Amino acid sequence: MAITAAVLGLGNIGRCVLRAIERVPDVTCVGVVRRQTSIGKTPYDLRGVPDFPSFDDLCEHVEKPDVVIMGLPSRLSPGAAAELLTRGFCTVDSFDIHERIVEVVGSLENKAEKGHAVAVTAAGWDPGTDSIQRALFEAMTPVGTTFTNFGRGRSMGHSTAVRSIAGVADATAITIPLGGGRHSRHVFVVLEPGYTLEQVEAAIKNDPYFAHDPLQVTAVKDSAALEMVADASHGVMMERIGASGSAANQQLRFEMRIDNPALTAQILVASARAAVRLRNLEQYGCYTLIDIPPIMLLPGDRMELLGRLV
Amino acid sequence: MAITAAVLGLGNIGRCVLRAIERVPDVTCVGVVRRQTSIGKTPYDLRGVPDFPSFDDLCEHVEKPDVVIMGLPSRLSPGAAAELLTRGFCTVDSFDIHERIVEVVGSLENKAEKGHAVAVTAAGWDPGTDSIQRALFEAMTPVGTTFTNFGRGRSMGHSTAVRSIAGVADATAITIPLGGGRHSRHVFVVLEPGYTLEQVEAAIKNDPYFAHDPLQVTAVKDSAALEMVADASHGVMMERIGASGSAANQQLRFEMRIDNPALTAQILVASARAAVRLRNLEQYGCYTLIDIPPIMLLPGDRMELLGRLV
C-alpha cells in the first residue's frame, strides 16, 4: 500500500514528520504547507519535498494526498482538520488539550462522516500511546489507581502559556515529576523591559496551568540563553497497582525516555497509515488511538505481523 | 450491555475467570462445564454458578451464553473453539503456543465467519497484552530491538512439557531471566521409581522446550514438596531501544509483577466483552488482542472512557 501525505506546518513536529516519513516503507510526502514568507527557505528542513503557501496551492501542483498530517499548534488544529475532512481528506493531529478531546472528537466525527474521511486526533504520546497504556492497565486490573508521571522535560503547553503572560518576552517551562502523578514546574523567562521577576512570577502563579503545582521561576538574559536550558528530551513513568479478580498487588509500569517531537511525529505517521486503512474500509469517523486496533499502526501484512508480534 | 458467559473447564484459569466475572459490572456467568466426576464438588470454586458435564447439557438447563471462555489446556482449545464457533457461539481463549498462532487464527477465522460469531484467541498476557506492547513499541520506534524477559516465575508450558517425560511423576519449571530476552530454566521433579535424576535431566535437555537454555534440575520427594517451590507469581520486563525518524536512543520499557492465572483470567473476561461487541457489530472473524481497539476491552460508554483515559 502506498500512502500519500501532506504536512501542514514546518515547526518542530512538521520537520520530524518529514524525517519519519523518509524512513517508513509505505508513506510518501507530496508537499508541505508553510507561511508565504518562509517558502523556499531552510531547504535542509524540507528534505527535497516541495513547499506551498496554502493547501489549495499544494493540490493544484502535486497529487492530492490521502491524508494531511497536522504540524499546527493544538488550538488551530481542530478547525483546520474540520475543513479538510469535509472536503474528503483524512487528517491526523496530536491535539493535546486533554479537557477538550471529547468535544473535538464529537465535532470531527460529524465532519469525517460527511466527507467520507477518517480523522485521528490526540495521536501523540500523551494523549496518544500513553492513553493506550491507561486503557490496557485498566482492562488488566479493573480496580486500582494509575499514576502518570511526566518528565523531567520541557512542556510545550506550559511554555506557550507562560509566553502569553504580560512582561514575558520568551519562556521555557520544565516539568519535574514529584511522584503519585504530581509535578513541579521550573520556568525560565526572558523579561520584557520594565517588568520585574516578582511581577511575572505572580502572574504565572495565577495562571490555571500553574495554579496547583509548586513553581520556581528563573530569569535568563535572552532567547539564546533559554535555548541552553532544555533540549527535546522528555519522558514518562506510568504505574498502576491494582487487582485482577480477587488477586491484589498486580503491579504494572510503563516507562520511556525519548526525543519528544521525534516520537510525536513517528506516532503521527503510524496514525496516518491507520487513518487511510480505516477510510479504505469505509469506517469513516473520528478516532483516538484507543479506538484503533494496534496492528493498523504498523506497515505490512496482517499474518506476517501476527506471526512476529503476537 | 449485559453479557452472558459460560466457562469451559475449572482449573487454575477457570476458577480465576469466575472470580473476575464476579467483580465486573457487565458480565454474568450462566454455567461451568467440567468433568462428570467433578460435578457438584468444590462448591467454593464454583461460587454459586451451576456446573454441567457437557456444553449441550448446559444449554439445555440455562440461558445460552453469548460467549464461551476457555479454561482448557492450549492444545485442546482450538478444537473446542472451532465447534462452538460453527454453532454461533463466540469464544475466547488464552492459547499460548506462539508458533501455532497464525495457523489457529486462520482456522478459527473460517469457522467464525460461517457461524456469524467472533473468536478472540491468544488473549492472555503473553501472547496477549505483551503482544500489544510489542506492536506499540514498533509503531513508536520502527527501527530497534525489543527484548521480552520473562520471570522469575513458574512457566505452565515448560512444566507441562517436563511432566510428559518418562520417569517424571510431577514437575514444576521456573523461568529465570538472563537479560537480552534469554532465560535459564530451573526444573523441580518428582521421580518415578526406577529412574535416576541423571536420566531425567538428560531427557529434559533433549526436549525442544529446553534445548537452547541453561538448565538446572532438582529432585524433590513428592508433589506436596513441589507445591512449596513456586506460587502463581510471575512477571515480565520488556524493553526496546530504537529510533523514531532520525532520533536514536528512544528508550521504552514495560514491566509487571503479577498473579499469573488471575491476570490471564481478567484479560479473558475483557476479551469476552470485546468479542460480543464485535459480534454485535457483525464484524465476524478471529481476532488477537492486537486486532482489537483497546477501548473495546473496557466496560462503559465510549465518550466517558475517552474523557477519562485519553
XYZ file of C-alpha atoms in Angstrom:
620
model
C 0.000 0.000 0.000
C 1.388 3.397 -0.993
C 0.037 6.246 1.136
C 0.445 9.883 0.094
C 0.606 12.534 2.819
C 0.836 16.304 3.041
C 2.193 18.126 6.092
C 0.622 21.355 7.427
C 3.253 23.439 9.168
C 7.024 23.103 9.352
C 7.748 23.647 13.047
C 9.278 21.093 15.436
C 6.644 18.472 14.647
C 6.434 19.056 10.889
C 10.206 18.758 10.475
C 10.258 15.487 12.450
C 7.291 14.148 10.420
C 9.328 14.586 7.218
C 12.257 12.705 8.726
C 9.952 9.898 9.952
C 8.288 9.563 6.530
C 11.725 9.205 4.882
C 12.293 6.015 6.893
C 8.956 4.166 6.556
C 8.311 1.903 3.542
C 4.708 2.831 2.756
C 4.244 6.619 3.065
C 5.444 9.401 0.767
C 5.094 13.148 1.321
C 3.718 15.097 -1.660
C 4.232 18.548 -0.147
C 4.421 20.862 2.848
C 2.216 23.896 3.544
C 4.017 26.754 5.327
C 3.933 30.523 5.663
C 4.248 32.506 2.397
C 7.253 34.312 3.874
C 9.081 31.017 4.504
C 8.593 29.449 1.057
C 11.899 28.127 -0.297
C 13.782 28.787 2.945
C 15.623 26.168 5.060
C 15.749 23.573 2.249
C 17.541 21.137 4.634
C 14.309 21.009 6.731
C 12.221 20.292 3.605
C 14.428 17.333 2.632
C 13.525 17.595 -1.054
C 9.773 17.966 -0.513
C 8.097 20.933 -2.325
C 6.534 23.670 -0.164
C 3.382 25.695 -0.844
C 1.778 28.725 0.817
C -1.671 27.072 1.044
C -3.263 23.640 0.839
C -5.207 24.675 -2.296
C -1.950 25.707 -3.898
C -0.470 22.295 -2.997
C -3.450 20.481 -4.567
C -3.033 22.471 -7.791
C 0.606 21.490 -8.219
C 1.018 17.958 -6.854
C -1.029 14.771 -6.396
C -3.874 15.216 -3.882
C -2.793 13.448 -0.683
C -4.734 10.643 1.057
C -4.045 12.190 4.428
C -2.949 15.530 5.892
C -0.653 15.439 8.934
C -1.067 18.478 11.195
C 2.043 20.236 12.409
C -0.018 23.179 13.724
C -0.405 24.417 17.312
C -3.171 22.456 19.109
C -5.583 25.386 19.279
C -5.523 25.787 15.447
C -5.656 22.092 14.653
C -9.359 21.123 15.008
C -10.519 23.989 12.766
C -8.078 23.101 10.009
C -8.940 19.387 10.314
C -12.697 20.079 10.119
C -12.328 21.891 6.811
C -10.128 19.186 5.251
C -12.400 16.347 6.419
C -15.449 17.992 4.862
C -13.514 18.057 1.583
C -12.804 14.321 1.861
C -9.186 14.364 3.078
C -8.179 12.217 6.057
C -6.447 14.120 8.868
C -4.124 13.220 11.717
C -3.212 15.515 14.620
C -1.538 15.432 18.025
C -4.091 17.781 19.653
C -3.084 17.741 23.325
C -5.574 19.805 25.324
C -6.918 16.862 27.371
C -10.078 18.540 28.643
C -11.259 19.391 25.106
C -10.685 15.982 23.459
C -14.265 14.686 23.851
C -15.602 17.881 22.270
C -13.105 17.700 19.381
C -13.879 14.012 18.711
C -17.601 14.814 18.535
C -17.091 17.713 16.155
C -14.603 15.957 13.825
C -16.680 12.742 13.792
C -19.507 14.664 12.182
C -17.250 16.265 9.565
C -15.483 12.985 8.750
C -18.744 11.141 8.189
C -19.959 13.907 5.886
C -16.729 13.918 3.876
C -16.338 10.097 3.803
C -12.995 10.525 5.500
C -11.211 9.493 8.708
C -9.731 11.753 11.391
C -7.280 10.514 14.013
C -6.975 13.049 16.820
C -4.904 13.274 20.036
C -2.361 10.993 18.328
C 0.874 11.829 20.114
C 2.322 10.155 23.204
C 0.138 11.859 25.830
C -2.628 11.956 24.801
C -1.893 9.015 22.494
C 0.209 5.959 23.233
C 0.032 6.733 26.989
C -3.779 6.611 26.618
C -3.439 3.055 25.287
C -1.376 2.171 28.380
C -4.054 3.651 30.670
C -6.767 1.644 28.870
C -4.732 -1.599 28.996
C -3.792 -1.095 32.655
C -7.489 -0.753 33.497
C -8.516 -3.797 31.416
C -5.844 -5.870 33.213
C -6.632 -4.582 36.725
C -10.112 -3.014 36.787
C -9.714 -1.871 40.395
C -6.683 0.290 41.139
C -5.079 3.678 40.594
C -2.907 4.748 37.660
C -0.338 7.495 38.115
C 1.102 9.255 35.052
C 4.373 10.966 35.984
C 5.756 13.282 33.300
C 9.309 14.427 32.844
C 11.822 15.633 33.599
C 11.412 17.521 30.317
C 10.239 20.680 28.590
C 6.441 21.042 28.462
C 5.351 22.696 25.210
C 1.876 23.518 26.588
C 3.195 25.173 29.753
C 5.886 27.065 27.824
C 3.269 28.509 25.464
C 1.050 29.518 28.402
C 3.907 31.496 30.000
C 4.812 33.226 26.728
C 1.324 34.772 26.601
C 1.798 36.476 30.025
C 2.445 40.253 30.078
C 6.113 41.039 30.670
C 7.392 37.728 29.228
C 9.431 38.052 26.023
C 10.213 34.333 25.856
C 9.927 31.314 28.176
C 10.547 27.606 28.678
C 8.725 25.511 31.290
C 10.312 22.339 32.652
C 8.093 19.646 34.214
C 9.632 17.759 37.146
C 7.833 14.663 38.499
C 7.154 14.563 42.255
C 5.619 11.056 42.260
C 1.977 9.995 42.614
C 1.131 11.792 39.353
C 2.087 15.209 40.819
C 4.565 17.656 39.288
C 6.516 20.799 39.986
C 7.324 23.401 37.336
C 10.577 25.242 36.780
C 10.022 28.169 34.417
C 12.845 30.105 32.742
C 11.803 33.533 31.405
C 13.261 36.373 29.372
C 11.706 39.538 30.834
C 10.336 42.437 28.761
C 11.929 45.790 29.713
C 10.080 47.422 32.613
C 8.868 44.179 34.257
C 10.327 42.560 37.363
C 10.780 38.872 38.056
C 8.403 39.187 41.041
C 5.589 40.615 38.871
C 5.964 37.895 36.266
C 6.230 35.125 38.873
C 2.963 36.282 40.474
C 1.233 36.277 37.080
C 2.454 32.746 36.292
C 1.229 31.525 39.705
C -2.233 32.890 38.812
C -2.402 31.041 35.505
C -4.637 27.923 35.679
C -1.825 25.887 34.048
C 0.354 26.547 37.129
C -2.063 27.285 39.981
C -1.918 23.822 41.600
C 1.778 22.923 41.350
C 4.952 24.035 43.156
C 6.610 26.705 40.998
C 10.108 28.104 40.595
C 10.812 30.974 38.173
C 14.295 31.965 36.972
C 15.132 34.918 34.692
C 17.697 34.493 31.894
C 19.066 37.275 29.716
C 17.824 36.296 26.221
C 16.317 33.588 23.997
C 19.785 32.200 23.234
C 20.299 31.588 26.969
C 16.840 29.995 27.104
C 17.803 27.554 24.358
C 20.668 26.323 26.519
C 18.276 25.303 29.304
C 16.411 22.387 27.745
C 16.671 20.184 24.675
C 13.888 17.961 23.309
C 14.420 15.183 25.903
C 11.308 14.089 27.745
C 9.841 11.023 29.390
C 7.059 9.498 31.395
C 6.662 6.847 34.061
C 3.187 5.357 34.372
C 2.383 2.990 37.203
C -0.652 1.128 38.455
C -1.120 -1.169 41.420
C -4.474 -2.906 41.369
C -6.437 -6.148 41.459
C -7.281 -8.717 38.767
C -10.367 -10.525 40.047
C -9.653 -11.153 43.719
C -5.844 -11.004 43.288
C -4.423 -7.772 44.709
C -0.883 -6.416 44.277
C -0.812 -6.619 40.479
C 1.985 -4.180 39.611
C 2.176 -2.593 36.156
C 4.663 0.007 34.968
C 5.500 1.694 31.663
C 8.469 3.994 31.353
C 10.120 5.799 28.481
C 12.881 8.366 27.851
C 12.580 9.956 24.452
C 13.205 12.771 21.980
C 9.768 14.380 22.355
C 8.931 15.804 18.872
C 10.572 12.822 17.109
C 8.308 10.375 18.963
C 5.197 12.509 18.408
C 5.983 12.692 14.688
C 6.531 8.935 14.415
C 3.167 8.274 16.089
C 1.511 10.765 13.696
C 2.924 8.845 10.721
C 1.740 5.490 12.161
C -1.696 7.070 12.733
C -1.781 8.395 9.146
C -1.349 4.790 7.983
C -4.267 3.693 10.216
C -6.437 6.602 9.001
C -6.056 5.617 5.346
C -6.694 1.928 6.125
C -9.876 2.797 8.038
C -11.027 5.051 5.191
C -10.377 2.225 2.688
C -12.600 0.012 4.896
C -15.265 2.789 4.735
C -15.173 3.086 8.540
C -15.498 6.877 8.379
C -15.347 8.864 11.610
C -13.012 10.368 14.217
C -10.723 8.053 16.169
C -8.307 8.408 19.063
C -5.521 5.852 19.477
C -7.577 3.716 21.898
C -10.268 3.392 19.172
C -7.817 1.814 16.690
C -6.592 -1.816 16.523
C -2.833 -1.547 17.283
C -1.941 -3.702 14.261
C -3.250 -0.918 11.980
C -0.389 1.326 13.157
C 2.197 -0.953 11.534
C 3.157 -1.462 7.884
C 2.929 -4.891 6.301
C 0.755 -7.957 6.072
C -1.504 -8.977 8.973
C -0.490 -12.645 9.163
C 3.215 -11.757 8.969
C 2.726 -9.272 11.861
C 0.727 -11.798 13.922
C 3.464 -14.398 13.456
C 6.149 -11.963 14.554
C 4.469 -9.889 17.305
C 1.721 -11.972 18.987
C -24.861 -4.110 27.979
C -25.381 -7.439 29.810
C -23.100 -10.204 28.516
C -23.686 -13.860 29.381
C -20.706 -16.198 29.511
C -20.070 -19.884 30.082
C -16.718 -21.241 31.274
C -15.216 -24.478 29.871
C -13.018 -26.111 32.491
C -12.491 -25.333 36.171
C -8.715 -25.456 36.543
C -6.469 -22.540 37.563
C -7.803 -20.297 34.799
C -11.482 -21.268 35.056
C -11.552 -20.590 38.789
C -9.936 -17.177 38.321
C -12.372 -16.349 35.483
C -15.302 -16.872 37.871
C -13.716 -14.560 40.440
C -13.034 -11.904 37.755
C -16.619 -12.084 36.443
C -17.958 -11.514 39.976
C -16.251 -8.126 40.024
C -17.103 -6.674 36.579
C -20.387 -4.792 36.040
C -21.407 -6.170 32.649
C -20.751 -9.941 32.512
C -22.613 -12.791 34.219
C -21.703 -16.485 34.175
C -24.571 -18.842 33.296
C -22.651 -22.048 33.978
C -19.415 -24.033 34.066
C -18.618 -27.193 32.102
C -16.384 -29.683 33.969
C -15.642 -33.392 34.191
C -18.618 -35.631 35.030
C -16.670 -36.960 38.034
C -16.237 -33.428 39.460
C -19.878 -32.274 39.214
C -21.049 -30.755 42.473
C -17.590 -30.879 44.067
C -15.592 -27.883 45.413
C -18.645 -25.575 45.605
C -16.368 -22.756 46.900
C -14.624 -22.770 43.463
C -17.997 -22.584 41.659
C -19.060 -19.519 43.686
C -22.770 -20.219 43.178
C -22.542 -20.925 39.435
C -24.172 -24.220 38.265
C -21.892 -26.897 36.760
C -22.651 -29.295 33.905
C -20.835 -32.296 32.414
C -21.125 -31.005 28.826
C -21.856 -27.809 26.938
C -25.018 -29.339 25.452
C -26.194 -30.169 28.947
C -25.512 -26.558 29.983
C -27.539 -25.227 27.032
C -30.489 -27.445 27.971
C -30.664 -26.125 31.528
C -29.643 -22.463 31.466
C -29.744 -19.490 29.084
C -27.494 -19.996 26.052
C -24.406 -17.804 26.598
C -23.164 -15.065 24.244
C -19.596 -16.208 24.704
C -17.683 -19.245 25.951
C -14.463 -18.617 27.888
C -11.939 -21.445 27.531
C -10.239 -22.744 30.644
C -8.833 -25.741 28.746
C -5.190 -26.670 28.099
C -3.875 -24.838 24.983
C -3.647 -27.983 22.856
C -7.382 -28.746 23.365
C -8.581 -25.181 22.984
C -8.675 -24.594 19.167
C -10.695 -27.762 18.531
C -13.291 -26.885 21.167
C -13.482 -23.287 19.920
C -13.949 -24.372 16.292
C -17.006 -26.462 17.180
C -18.628 -23.701 19.268
C -17.984 -21.006 16.620
C -19.643 -23.120 13.919
C -22.703 -23.289 16.182
C -22.758 -19.492 16.512
C -21.194 -19.034 19.965
C -18.381 -16.506 20.449
C -15.227 -17.933 22.036
C -12.275 -16.526 23.949
C -9.077 -18.411 24.765
C -5.554 -17.821 26.051
C -3.935 -20.259 23.578
C -0.211 -19.762 24.182
C 1.753 -21.870 21.681
C 3.338 -18.901 19.862
C 4.484 -20.785 16.750
C 0.950 -22.091 16.034
C -0.999 -18.819 16.465
C -1.088 -17.879 12.763
C -2.439 -21.352 11.896
C -5.069 -21.182 14.675
C -6.209 -17.677 13.625
C -6.646 -18.872 10.034
C -8.651 -21.916 11.068
C -10.909 -20.150 13.614
C -11.479 -17.194 11.254
C -13.132 -19.536 8.807
C -15.347 -21.151 11.463
C -16.323 -17.797 12.995
C -17.378 -16.361 9.651
C -19.505 -19.437 8.946
C -21.169 -19.298 12.356
C -21.621 -15.496 12.393
C -19.557 -15.396 15.568
C -16.330 -13.868 16.893
C -13.292 -15.698 18.297
C -10.597 -13.959 20.320
C -7.522 -16.160 20.572
C -4.124 -15.848 22.294
C -5.809 -13.495 24.780
C -3.636 -13.797 27.861
C -0.625 -11.703 28.823
C 1.954 -13.343 26.539
C 0.671 -13.847 23.928
C -1.860 -11.092 24.609
C -1.239 -7.775 26.320
C 2.538 -8.190 25.819
C 1.784 -8.523 22.078
C 0.124 -5.083 22.214
C 3.289 -3.689 23.834
C 5.456 -5.218 21.093
C 3.201 -3.696 18.406
C 3.176 -0.261 20.098
C 6.942 -0.304 20.679
C 7.455 -0.954 16.966
C 4.977 1.740 15.886
C 6.794 4.259 18.142
C 10.328 3.237 17.114
C 10.222 1.318 13.815
C 13.953 0.587 13.928
C 15.217 -1.155 17.047
C 15.178 -4.391 19.029
C 12.589 -5.496 21.590
C 13.590 -7.903 24.350
C 10.879 -9.782 26.261
C 12.305 -11.021 29.561
C 10.029 -13.440 31.430
C 10.069 -14.242 35.104
C 11.171 -15.080 37.621
C 8.082 -17.325 37.773
C 6.588 -20.731 37.070
C 6.115 -21.480 33.357
C 2.971 -23.540 32.798
C 4.077 -24.604 29.288
C 7.524 -25.779 30.396
C 6.080 -27.566 33.446
C 3.642 -29.494 31.239
C 6.441 -30.439 28.826
C 8.508 -31.927 31.662
C 5.540 -33.882 33.068
C 5.261 -35.793 29.781
C 8.861 -37.089 30.028
C 9.367 -40.758 31.012
C 10.415 -41.096 34.668
C 8.758 -37.822 35.759
C 5.824 -38.255 38.165
C 5.334 -34.488 38.606
C 7.279 -31.316 37.792
C 7.441 -27.525 38.024
C 9.624 -25.392 35.745
C 10.787 -21.966 36.867
C 11.846 -19.386 34.245
C 14.684 -17.082 35.275
C 15.520 -14.068 33.059
C 19.156 -13.672 31.968
C 18.647 -10.350 30.114
C 18.527 -9.681 26.384
C 15.423 -11.874 26.044
C 17.323 -15.012 27.171
C 16.306 -17.304 30.021
C 17.536 -20.141 32.171
C 15.244 -22.886 33.492
C 15.212 -24.400 36.927
C 13.121 -27.587 36.928
C 11.949 -29.369 40.065
C 10.906 -33.001 39.508
C 9.334 -35.854 41.437
C 10.972 -39.021 40.032
C 9.097 -42.235 39.177
C 10.555 -45.264 40.963
C 13.414 -46.814 38.973
C 14.575 -43.571 37.288
C 17.630 -41.533 38.236
C 17.958 -37.751 38.281
C 20.712 -38.026 35.618
C 18.436 -39.939 33.210
C 15.597 -37.454 33.603
C 17.898 -34.422 33.330
C 19.301 -35.774 30.025
C 15.755 -36.280 28.679
C 14.720 -32.723 29.642
C 17.857 -31.315 27.960
C 16.789 -33.118 24.747
C 13.270 -31.621 24.758
C 12.912 -28.747 22.241
C 11.359 -26.586 25.011
C 14.685 -26.715 26.897
C 17.343 -27.410 24.260
C 18.619 -23.840 23.940
C 18.634 -22.588 27.535
C 20.839 -23.180 30.579
C 19.141 -25.855 32.701
C 19.244 -26.930 36.331
C 17.213 -29.923 37.561
C 16.484 -30.656 41.234
C 14.623 -33.711 42.593
C 12.070 -33.277 45.396
C 10.343 -36.117 47.231
C 6.659 -35.613 46.300
C 4.019 -33.310 44.800
C 3.453 -31.647 48.182
C 7.123 -30.628 48.240
C 6.743 -29.389 44.651
C 3.866 -27.139 45.667
C 6.164 -25.404 48.166
C 8.570 -24.389 45.386
C 6.545 -21.836 43.448
C 3.286 -19.940 43.836
C 1.432 -18.175 40.999
C 3.740 -15.122 40.989
C 5.160 -14.184 37.603
C 6.319 -11.158 35.690
C 7.856 -9.735 32.577
C 10.185 -6.895 31.646
C 10.001 -5.764 28.020
C 12.475 -3.238 26.693
C 13.216 -1.602 23.398
C 15.855 0.903 22.389
C 15.306 2.257 18.910
C 14.870 5.258 16.651
C 11.845 7.449 15.854
C 12.622 9.023 12.492
C 16.257 10.085 12.751
C 16.224 10.313 16.579
C 18.097 7.394 18.146
C 18.157 6.406 21.814
C 14.374 6.242 22.272
C 14.056 4.047 25.374
C 10.815 2.161 26.076
C 10.159 -0.262 28.912
C 7.145 -2.159 30.243
C 7.373 -4.147 33.440
C 4.884 -6.041 35.574
C 4.808 -8.356 38.609
C 1.574 -10.284 38.831
C -0.514 -13.248 39.970
C -0.311 -15.164 36.671
C -3.689 -17.006 36.358
C -5.584 -14.058 37.890
C -4.228 -11.690 35.215
C -4.846 -14.177 32.395
C -8.440 -14.644 33.589
C -9.062 -10.896 33.804
C -7.784 -10.437 30.228
C -10.052 -13.315 29.078
C -13.060 -11.549 30.611
C -12.105 -8.212 28.958
C -11.707 -10.084 25.658
C -15.123 -11.757 26.079
C -16.615 -8.256 26.287
C -14.804 -7.263 23.055
C -15.901 -10.494 21.306
C -19.584 -9.820 21.973
C -19.256 -6.166 20.905
C -17.581 -7.182 17.630
C -20.279 -9.804 17.016
C -22.978 -7.184 17.652
C -21.239 -5.011 15.014
C -21.365 -8.049 12.668
C -17.555 -7.972 12.378
C -17.347 -11.780 12.434
C -13.922 -13.428 12.426
C -10.961 -14.400 14.592
C -9.054 -11.685 16.456
C -5.925 -11.499 18.565
C -5.525 -8.636 21.041
C -3.554 -6.516 18.539
C -6.542 -6.730 16.137
C -8.942 -5.151 18.677
C -9.368 -1.445 19.548
C -8.218 -1.241 23.219
C -11.361 0.693 24.216
C -13.452 -2.425 23.431
C -11.769 -4.220 26.348
C -13.366 -1.847 28.862
C -16.944 -1.591 30.140
C -18.891 1.624 29.764
C -19.644 4.412 27.339
C -17.095 5.455 24.704
C -17.203 9.214 25.333
C -16.940 8.714 29.102
C -13.870 6.470 28.550
C -12.299 8.960 26.107
C -12.761 11.783 28.625
C -11.161 9.760 31.400
C -8.379 7.803 29.648
C -7.204 9.714 26.537
